[in-house]
Short mmCIF file of N, CA, C and O in Angstrom, two decimals:
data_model
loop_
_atom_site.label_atom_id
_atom_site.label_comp_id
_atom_site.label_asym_id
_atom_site.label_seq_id
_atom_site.Cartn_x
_atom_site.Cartn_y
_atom_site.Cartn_z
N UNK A 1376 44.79 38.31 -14.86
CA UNK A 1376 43.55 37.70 -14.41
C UNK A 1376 42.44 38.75 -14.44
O UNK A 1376 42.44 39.91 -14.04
N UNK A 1377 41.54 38.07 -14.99
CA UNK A 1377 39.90 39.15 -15.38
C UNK A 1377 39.59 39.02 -13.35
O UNK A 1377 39.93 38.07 -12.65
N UNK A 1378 38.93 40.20 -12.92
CA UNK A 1378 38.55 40.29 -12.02
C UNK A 1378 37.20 40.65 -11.94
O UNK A 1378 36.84 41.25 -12.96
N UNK A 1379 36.40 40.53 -11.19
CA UNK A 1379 34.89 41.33 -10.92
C UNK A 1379 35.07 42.47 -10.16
O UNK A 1379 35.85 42.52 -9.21
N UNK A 1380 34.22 43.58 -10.63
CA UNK A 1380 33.94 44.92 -9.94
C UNK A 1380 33.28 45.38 -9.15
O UNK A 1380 33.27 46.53 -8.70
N UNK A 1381 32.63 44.46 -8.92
CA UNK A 1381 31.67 44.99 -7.94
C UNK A 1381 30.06 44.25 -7.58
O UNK A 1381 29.57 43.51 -8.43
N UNK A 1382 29.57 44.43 -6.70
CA UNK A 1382 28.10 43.53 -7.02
C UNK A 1382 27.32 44.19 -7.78
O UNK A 1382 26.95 45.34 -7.58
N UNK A 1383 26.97 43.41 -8.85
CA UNK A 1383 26.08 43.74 -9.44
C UNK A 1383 24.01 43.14 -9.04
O UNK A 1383 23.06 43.50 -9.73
N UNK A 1384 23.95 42.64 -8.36
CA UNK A 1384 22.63 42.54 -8.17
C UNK A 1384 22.89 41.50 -6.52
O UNK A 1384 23.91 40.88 -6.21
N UNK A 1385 21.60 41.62 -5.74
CA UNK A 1385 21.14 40.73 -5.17
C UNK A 1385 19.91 40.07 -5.23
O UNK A 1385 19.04 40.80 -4.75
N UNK A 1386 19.39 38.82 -5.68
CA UNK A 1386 18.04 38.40 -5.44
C UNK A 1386 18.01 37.53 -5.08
O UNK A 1386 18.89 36.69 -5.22
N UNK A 1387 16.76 37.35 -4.38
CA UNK A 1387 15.78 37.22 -3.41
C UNK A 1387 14.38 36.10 -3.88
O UNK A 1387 13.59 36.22 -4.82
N UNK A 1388 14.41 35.63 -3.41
CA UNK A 1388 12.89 34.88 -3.71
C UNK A 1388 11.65 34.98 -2.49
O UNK A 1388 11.65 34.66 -1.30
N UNK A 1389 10.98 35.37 -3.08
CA UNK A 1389 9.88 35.54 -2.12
C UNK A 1389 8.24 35.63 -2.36
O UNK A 1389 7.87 36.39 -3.26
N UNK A 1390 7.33 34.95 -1.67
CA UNK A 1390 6.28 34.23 -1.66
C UNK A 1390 5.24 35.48 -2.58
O UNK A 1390 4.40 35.27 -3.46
N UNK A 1391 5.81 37.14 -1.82
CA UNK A 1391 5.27 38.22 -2.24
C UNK A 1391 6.59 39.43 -2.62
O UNK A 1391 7.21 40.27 -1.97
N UNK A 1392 6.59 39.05 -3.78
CA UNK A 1392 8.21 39.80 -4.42
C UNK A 1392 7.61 41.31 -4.59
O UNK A 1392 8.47 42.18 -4.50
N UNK A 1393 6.22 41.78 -4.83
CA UNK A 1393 6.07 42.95 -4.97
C UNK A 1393 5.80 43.65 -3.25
O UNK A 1393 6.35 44.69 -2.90
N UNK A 1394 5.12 43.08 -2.58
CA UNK A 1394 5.00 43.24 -1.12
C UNK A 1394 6.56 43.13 -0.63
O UNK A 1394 6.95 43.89 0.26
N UNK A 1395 7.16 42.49 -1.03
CA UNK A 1395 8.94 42.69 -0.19
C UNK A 1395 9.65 43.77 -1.24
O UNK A 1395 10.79 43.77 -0.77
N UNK A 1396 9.68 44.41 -2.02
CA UNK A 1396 10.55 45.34 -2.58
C UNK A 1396 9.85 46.84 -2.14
O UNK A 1396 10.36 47.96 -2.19
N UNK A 1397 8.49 46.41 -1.70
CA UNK A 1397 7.80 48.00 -0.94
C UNK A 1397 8.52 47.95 0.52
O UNK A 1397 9.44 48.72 0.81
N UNK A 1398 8.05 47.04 1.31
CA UNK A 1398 9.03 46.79 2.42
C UNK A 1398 10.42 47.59 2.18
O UNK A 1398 10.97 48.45 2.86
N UNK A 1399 10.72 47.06 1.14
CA UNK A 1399 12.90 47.56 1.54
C UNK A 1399 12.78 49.18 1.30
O UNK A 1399 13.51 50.01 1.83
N UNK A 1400 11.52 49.50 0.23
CA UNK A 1400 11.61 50.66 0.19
C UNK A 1400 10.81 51.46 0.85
O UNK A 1400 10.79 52.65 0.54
N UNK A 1401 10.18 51.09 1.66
CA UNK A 1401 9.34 51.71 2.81
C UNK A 1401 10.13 51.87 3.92
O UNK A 1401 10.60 52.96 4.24
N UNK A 1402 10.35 50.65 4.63
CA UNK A 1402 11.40 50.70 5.69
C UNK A 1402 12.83 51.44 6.08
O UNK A 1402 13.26 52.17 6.98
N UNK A 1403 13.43 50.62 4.52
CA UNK A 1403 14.74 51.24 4.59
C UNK A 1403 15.38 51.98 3.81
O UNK A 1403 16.60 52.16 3.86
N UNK A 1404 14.69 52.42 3.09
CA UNK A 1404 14.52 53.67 1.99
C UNK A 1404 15.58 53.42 0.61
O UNK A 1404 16.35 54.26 0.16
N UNK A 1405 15.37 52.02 0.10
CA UNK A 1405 15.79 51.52 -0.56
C UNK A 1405 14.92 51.66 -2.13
O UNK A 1405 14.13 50.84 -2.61
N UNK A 1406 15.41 53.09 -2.76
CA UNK A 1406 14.83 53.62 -4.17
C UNK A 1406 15.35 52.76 -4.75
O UNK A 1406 16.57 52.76 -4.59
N UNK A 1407 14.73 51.51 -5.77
CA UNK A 1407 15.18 51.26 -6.65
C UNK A 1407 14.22 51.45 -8.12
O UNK A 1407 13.17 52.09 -8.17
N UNK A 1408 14.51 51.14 -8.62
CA UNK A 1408 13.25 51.70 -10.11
C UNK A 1408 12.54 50.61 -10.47
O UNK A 1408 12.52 49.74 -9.61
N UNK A 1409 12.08 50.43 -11.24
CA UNK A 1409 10.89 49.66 -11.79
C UNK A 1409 11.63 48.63 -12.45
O UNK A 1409 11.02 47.58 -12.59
N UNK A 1410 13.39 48.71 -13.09
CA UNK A 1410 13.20 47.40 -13.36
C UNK A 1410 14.40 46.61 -11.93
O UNK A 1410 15.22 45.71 -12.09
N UNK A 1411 14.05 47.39 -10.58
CA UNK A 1411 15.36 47.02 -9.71
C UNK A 1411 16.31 47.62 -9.59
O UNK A 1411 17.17 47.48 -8.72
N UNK A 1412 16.29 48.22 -10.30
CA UNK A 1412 18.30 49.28 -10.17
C UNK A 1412 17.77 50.17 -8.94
O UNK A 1412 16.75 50.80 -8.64
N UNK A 1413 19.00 49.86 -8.40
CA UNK A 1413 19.59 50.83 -7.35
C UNK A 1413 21.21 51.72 -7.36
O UNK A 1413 22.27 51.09 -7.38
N UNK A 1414 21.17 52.74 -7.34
CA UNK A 1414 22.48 53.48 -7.61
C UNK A 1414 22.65 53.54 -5.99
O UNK A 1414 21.82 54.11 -5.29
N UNK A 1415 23.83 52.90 -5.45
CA UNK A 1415 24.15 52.91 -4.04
C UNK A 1415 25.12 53.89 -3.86
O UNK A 1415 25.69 54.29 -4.88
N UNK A 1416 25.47 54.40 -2.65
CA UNK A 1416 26.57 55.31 -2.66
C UNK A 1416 27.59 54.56 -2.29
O UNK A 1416 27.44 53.56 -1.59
N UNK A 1417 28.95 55.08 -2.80
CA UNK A 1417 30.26 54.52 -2.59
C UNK A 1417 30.65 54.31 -1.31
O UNK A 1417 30.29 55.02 -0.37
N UNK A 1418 31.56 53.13 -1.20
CA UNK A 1418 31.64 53.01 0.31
C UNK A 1418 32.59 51.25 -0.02
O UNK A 1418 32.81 50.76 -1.13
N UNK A 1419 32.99 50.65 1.31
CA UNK A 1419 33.40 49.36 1.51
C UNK A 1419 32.17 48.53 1.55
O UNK A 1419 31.07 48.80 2.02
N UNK A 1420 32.81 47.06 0.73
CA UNK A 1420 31.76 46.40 0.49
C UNK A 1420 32.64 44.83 1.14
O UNK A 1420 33.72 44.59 0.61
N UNK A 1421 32.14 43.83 2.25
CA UNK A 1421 33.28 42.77 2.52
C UNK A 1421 32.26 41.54 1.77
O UNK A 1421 31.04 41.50 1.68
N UNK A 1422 33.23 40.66 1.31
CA UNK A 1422 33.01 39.23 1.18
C UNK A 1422 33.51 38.73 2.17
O UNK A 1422 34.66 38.99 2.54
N UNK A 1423 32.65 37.86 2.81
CA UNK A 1423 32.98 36.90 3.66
C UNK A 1423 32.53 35.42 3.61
O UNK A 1423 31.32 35.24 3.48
N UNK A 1424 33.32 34.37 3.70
CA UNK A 1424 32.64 33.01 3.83
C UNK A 1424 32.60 32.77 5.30
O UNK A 1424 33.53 33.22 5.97
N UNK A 1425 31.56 32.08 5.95
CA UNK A 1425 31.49 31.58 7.33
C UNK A 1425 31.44 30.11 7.58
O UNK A 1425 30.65 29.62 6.77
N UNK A 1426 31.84 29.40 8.20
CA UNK A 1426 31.21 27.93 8.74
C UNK A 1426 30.08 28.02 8.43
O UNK A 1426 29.25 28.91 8.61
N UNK A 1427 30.01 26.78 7.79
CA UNK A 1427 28.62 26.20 7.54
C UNK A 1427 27.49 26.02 8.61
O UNK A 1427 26.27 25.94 8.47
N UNK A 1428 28.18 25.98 9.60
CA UNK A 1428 27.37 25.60 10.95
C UNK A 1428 26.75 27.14 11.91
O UNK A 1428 25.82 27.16 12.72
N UNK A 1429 27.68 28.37 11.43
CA UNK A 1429 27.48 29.25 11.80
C UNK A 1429 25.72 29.47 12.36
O UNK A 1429 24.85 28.81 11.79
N UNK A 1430 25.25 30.68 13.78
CA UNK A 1430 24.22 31.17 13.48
C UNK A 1430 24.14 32.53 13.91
O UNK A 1430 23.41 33.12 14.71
N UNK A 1431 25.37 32.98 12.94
CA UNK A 1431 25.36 34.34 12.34
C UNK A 1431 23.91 34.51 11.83
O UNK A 1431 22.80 34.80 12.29
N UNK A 1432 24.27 34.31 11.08
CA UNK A 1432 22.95 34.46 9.98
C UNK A 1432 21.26 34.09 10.83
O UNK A 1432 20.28 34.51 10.22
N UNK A 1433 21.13 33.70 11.52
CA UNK A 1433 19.54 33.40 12.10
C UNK A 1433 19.32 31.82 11.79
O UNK A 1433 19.96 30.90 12.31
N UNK A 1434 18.36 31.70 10.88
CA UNK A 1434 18.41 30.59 10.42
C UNK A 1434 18.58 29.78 9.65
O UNK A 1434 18.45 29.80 8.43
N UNK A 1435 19.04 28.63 10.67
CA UNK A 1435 20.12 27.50 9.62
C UNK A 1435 19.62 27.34 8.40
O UNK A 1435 20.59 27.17 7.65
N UNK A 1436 18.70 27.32 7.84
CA UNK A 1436 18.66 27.41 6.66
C UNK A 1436 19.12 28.54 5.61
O UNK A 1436 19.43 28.38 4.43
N UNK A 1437 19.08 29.73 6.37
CA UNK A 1437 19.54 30.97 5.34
C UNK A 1437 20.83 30.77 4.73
O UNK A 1437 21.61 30.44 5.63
N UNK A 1438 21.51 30.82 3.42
CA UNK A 1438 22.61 30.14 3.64
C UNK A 1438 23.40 31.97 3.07
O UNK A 1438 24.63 31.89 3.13
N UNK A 1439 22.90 33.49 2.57
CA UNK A 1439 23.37 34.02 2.85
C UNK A 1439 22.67 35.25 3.47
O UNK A 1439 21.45 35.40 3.47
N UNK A 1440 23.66 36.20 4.05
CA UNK A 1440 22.96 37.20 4.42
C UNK A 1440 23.58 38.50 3.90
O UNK A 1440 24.78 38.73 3.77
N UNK A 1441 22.26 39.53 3.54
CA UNK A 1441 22.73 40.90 3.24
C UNK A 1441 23.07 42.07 4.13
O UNK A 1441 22.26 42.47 4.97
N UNK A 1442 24.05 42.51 3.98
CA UNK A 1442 24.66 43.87 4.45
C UNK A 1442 24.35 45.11 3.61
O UNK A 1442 24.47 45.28 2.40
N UNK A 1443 23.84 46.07 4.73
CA UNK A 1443 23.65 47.32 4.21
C UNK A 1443 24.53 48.34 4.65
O UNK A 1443 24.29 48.44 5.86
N UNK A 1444 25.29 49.04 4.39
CA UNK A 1444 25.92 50.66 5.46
C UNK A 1444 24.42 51.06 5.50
O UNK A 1444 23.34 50.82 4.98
N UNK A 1445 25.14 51.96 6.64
CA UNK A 1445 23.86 52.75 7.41
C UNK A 1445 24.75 53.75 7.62
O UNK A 1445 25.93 53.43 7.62
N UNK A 1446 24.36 55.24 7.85
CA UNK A 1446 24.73 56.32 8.26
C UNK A 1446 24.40 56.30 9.68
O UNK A 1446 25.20 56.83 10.44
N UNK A 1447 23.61 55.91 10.03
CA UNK A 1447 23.21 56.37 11.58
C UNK A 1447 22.53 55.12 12.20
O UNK A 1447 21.31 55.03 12.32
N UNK A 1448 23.32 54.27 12.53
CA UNK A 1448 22.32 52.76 13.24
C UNK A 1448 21.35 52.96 13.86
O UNK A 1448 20.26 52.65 13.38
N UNK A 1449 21.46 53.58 15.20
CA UNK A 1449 20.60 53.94 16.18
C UNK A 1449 18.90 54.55 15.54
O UNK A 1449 17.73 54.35 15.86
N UNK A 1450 19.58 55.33 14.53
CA UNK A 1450 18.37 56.17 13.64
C UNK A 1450 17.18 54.84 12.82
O UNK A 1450 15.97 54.60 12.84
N UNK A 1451 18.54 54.20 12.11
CA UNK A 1451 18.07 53.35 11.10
C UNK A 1451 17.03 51.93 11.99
O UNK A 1451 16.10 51.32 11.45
N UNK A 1452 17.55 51.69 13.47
CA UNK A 1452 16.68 51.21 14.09
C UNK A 1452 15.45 51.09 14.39
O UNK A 1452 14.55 50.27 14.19
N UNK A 1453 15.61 52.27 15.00
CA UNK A 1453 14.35 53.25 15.55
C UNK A 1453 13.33 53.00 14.58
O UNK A 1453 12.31 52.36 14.86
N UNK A 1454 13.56 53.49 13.47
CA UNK A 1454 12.86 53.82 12.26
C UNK A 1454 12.09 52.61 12.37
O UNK A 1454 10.94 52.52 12.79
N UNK A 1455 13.08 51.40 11.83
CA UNK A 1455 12.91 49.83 11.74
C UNK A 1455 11.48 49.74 12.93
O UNK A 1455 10.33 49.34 12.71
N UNK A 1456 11.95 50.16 13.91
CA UNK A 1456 10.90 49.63 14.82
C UNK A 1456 9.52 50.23 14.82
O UNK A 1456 8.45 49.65 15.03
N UNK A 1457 9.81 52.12 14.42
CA UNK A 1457 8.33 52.38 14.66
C UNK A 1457 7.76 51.90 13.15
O UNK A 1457 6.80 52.57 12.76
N UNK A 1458 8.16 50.99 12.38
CA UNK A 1458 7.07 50.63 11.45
C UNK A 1458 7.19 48.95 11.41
O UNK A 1458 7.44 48.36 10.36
N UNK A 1459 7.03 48.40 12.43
CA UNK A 1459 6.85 47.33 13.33
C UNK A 1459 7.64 46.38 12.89
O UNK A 1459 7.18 45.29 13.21
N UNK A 1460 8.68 46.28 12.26
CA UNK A 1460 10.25 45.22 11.41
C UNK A 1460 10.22 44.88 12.93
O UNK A 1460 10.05 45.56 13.94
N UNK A 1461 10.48 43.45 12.68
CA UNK A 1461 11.53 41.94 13.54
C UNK A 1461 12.74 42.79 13.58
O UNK A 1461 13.54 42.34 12.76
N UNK A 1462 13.26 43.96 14.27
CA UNK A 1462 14.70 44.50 14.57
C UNK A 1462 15.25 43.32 16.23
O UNK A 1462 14.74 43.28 17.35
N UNK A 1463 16.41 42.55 15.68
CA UNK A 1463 17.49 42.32 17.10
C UNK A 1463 17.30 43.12 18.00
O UNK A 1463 17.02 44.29 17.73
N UNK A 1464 17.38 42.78 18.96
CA UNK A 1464 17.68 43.62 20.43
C UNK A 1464 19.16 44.19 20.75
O UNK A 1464 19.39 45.38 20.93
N UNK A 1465 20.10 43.17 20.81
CA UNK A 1465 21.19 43.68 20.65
C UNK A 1465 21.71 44.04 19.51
O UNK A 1465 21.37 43.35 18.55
N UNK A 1466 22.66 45.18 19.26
CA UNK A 1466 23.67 45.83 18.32
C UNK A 1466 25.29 45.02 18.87
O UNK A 1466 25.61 44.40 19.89
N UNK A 1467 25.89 45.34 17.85
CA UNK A 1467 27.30 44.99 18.21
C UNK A 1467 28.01 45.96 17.65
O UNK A 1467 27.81 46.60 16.62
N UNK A 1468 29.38 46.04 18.90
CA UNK A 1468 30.62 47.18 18.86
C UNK A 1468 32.07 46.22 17.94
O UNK A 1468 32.59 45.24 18.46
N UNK A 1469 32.44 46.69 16.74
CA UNK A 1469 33.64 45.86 16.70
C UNK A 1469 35.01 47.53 16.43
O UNK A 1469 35.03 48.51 15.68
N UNK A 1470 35.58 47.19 17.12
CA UNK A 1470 36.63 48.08 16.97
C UNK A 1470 37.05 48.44 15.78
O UNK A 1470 37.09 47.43 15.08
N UNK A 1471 37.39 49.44 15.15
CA UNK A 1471 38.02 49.74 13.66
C UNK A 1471 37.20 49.05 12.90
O UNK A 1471 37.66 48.46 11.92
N UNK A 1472 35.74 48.97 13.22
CA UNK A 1472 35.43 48.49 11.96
C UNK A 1472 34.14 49.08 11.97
O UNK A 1472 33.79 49.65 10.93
N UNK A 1473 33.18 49.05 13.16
CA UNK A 1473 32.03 50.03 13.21
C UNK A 1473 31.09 49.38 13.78
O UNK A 1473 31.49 48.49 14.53
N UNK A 1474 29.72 49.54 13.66
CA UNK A 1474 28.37 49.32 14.91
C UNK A 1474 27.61 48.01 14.06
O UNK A 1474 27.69 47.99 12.83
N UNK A 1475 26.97 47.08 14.70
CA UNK A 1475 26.17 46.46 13.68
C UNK A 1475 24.69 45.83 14.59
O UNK A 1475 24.70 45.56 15.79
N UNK A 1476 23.35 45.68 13.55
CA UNK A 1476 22.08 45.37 13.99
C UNK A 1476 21.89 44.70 13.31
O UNK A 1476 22.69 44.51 12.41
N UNK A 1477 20.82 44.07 13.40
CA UNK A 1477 19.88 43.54 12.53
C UNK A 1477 18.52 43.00 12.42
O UNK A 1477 18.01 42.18 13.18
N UNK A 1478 18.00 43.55 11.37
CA UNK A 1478 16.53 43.01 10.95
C UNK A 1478 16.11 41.72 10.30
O UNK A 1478 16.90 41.00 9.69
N UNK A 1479 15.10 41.52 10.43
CA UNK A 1479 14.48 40.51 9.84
C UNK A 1479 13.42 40.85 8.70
O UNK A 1479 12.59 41.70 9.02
N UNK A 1480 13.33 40.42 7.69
CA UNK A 1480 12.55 41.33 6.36
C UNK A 1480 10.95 40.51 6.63
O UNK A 1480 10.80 39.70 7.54
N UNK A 1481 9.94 40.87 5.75
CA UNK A 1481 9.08 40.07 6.18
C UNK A 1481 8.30 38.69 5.50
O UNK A 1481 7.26 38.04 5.44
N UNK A 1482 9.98 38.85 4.95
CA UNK A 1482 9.96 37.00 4.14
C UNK A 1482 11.01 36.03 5.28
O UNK A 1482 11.15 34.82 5.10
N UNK A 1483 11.57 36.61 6.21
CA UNK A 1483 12.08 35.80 6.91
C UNK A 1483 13.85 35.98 6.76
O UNK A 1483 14.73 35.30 7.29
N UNK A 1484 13.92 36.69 6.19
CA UNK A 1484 15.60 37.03 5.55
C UNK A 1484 16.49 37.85 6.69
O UNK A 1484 16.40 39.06 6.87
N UNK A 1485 17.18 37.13 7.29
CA UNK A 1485 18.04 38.61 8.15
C UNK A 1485 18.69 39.31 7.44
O UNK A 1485 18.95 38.99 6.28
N UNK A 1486 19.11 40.46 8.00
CA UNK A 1486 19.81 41.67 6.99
C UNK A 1486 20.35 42.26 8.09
O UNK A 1486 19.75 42.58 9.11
N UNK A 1487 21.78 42.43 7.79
CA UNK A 1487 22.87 43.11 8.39
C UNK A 1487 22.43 44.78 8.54
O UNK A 1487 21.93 45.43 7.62
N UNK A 1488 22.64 45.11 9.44
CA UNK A 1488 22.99 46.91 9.20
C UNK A 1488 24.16 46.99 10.13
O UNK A 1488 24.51 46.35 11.12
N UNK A 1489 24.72 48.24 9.30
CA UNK A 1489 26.41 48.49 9.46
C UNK A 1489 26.74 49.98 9.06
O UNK A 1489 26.77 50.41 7.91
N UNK A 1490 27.01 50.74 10.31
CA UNK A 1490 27.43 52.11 10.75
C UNK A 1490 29.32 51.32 10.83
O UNK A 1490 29.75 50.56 11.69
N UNK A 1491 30.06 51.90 9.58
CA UNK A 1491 31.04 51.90 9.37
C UNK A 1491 31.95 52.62 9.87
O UNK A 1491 31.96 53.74 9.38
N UNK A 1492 33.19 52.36 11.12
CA UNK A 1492 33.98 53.38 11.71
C UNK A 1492 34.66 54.85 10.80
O UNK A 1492 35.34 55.68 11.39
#
């Protein structure tokens, strides 16, 4: 069986696609180049499906959401906040697996962040 390797892209639609790719790379220091490439560093990547009904995700309409690793949550917060990002209030602890937050982009998109145990 042919398998897939890996993600190769995520997109996004948005009202201001050049105003949201400064965002990811302003905020969250997301270099990608001019035509989108990003070289990420190695690491665990999960697929997950959820209930449809879930509100993981924020809102019911979002039907997915992106995950980032983070080296330092607390840091990657902070940051989030002093340049005024929709950051959650609460973080979450999951055992053996690591810390998690999340933002809101400023198209309305939640986005995972994830300090990996």
């Amino acid at each position: 069986m042919e398998r897939v390797l890996g993600i190769g892209g995520y997109f996004v639609r948005a009202a201001d696609p050049v105003g949201l790719s400064a965002w990811y790379r302003d905020c969250l220091g997301l270099d990608a180049d001019a035509d989108g490439v990003w070289s990420q560093q190695a690491g665990p990547t999960v697929f997950a499906a959820f209930e449809a009904g879930t509100d993981y995700f924020g809102d019911p309409a979002q039907q997915t959401m992106l995950n980032f690793r983070v080296r330092d949550l607390d840091a990657m917060l902070a940051q989030l906040r002093a340049e005024g990002a929709d950051v959650a209030e609460q973080t979450q602890d999951m055992e053996g697996v690591g810390r998690f937050g999340w933002v809101t982009d400023p198209e309305g998109n939640r986005i995972e962040l994830w300090q990996p145990a």
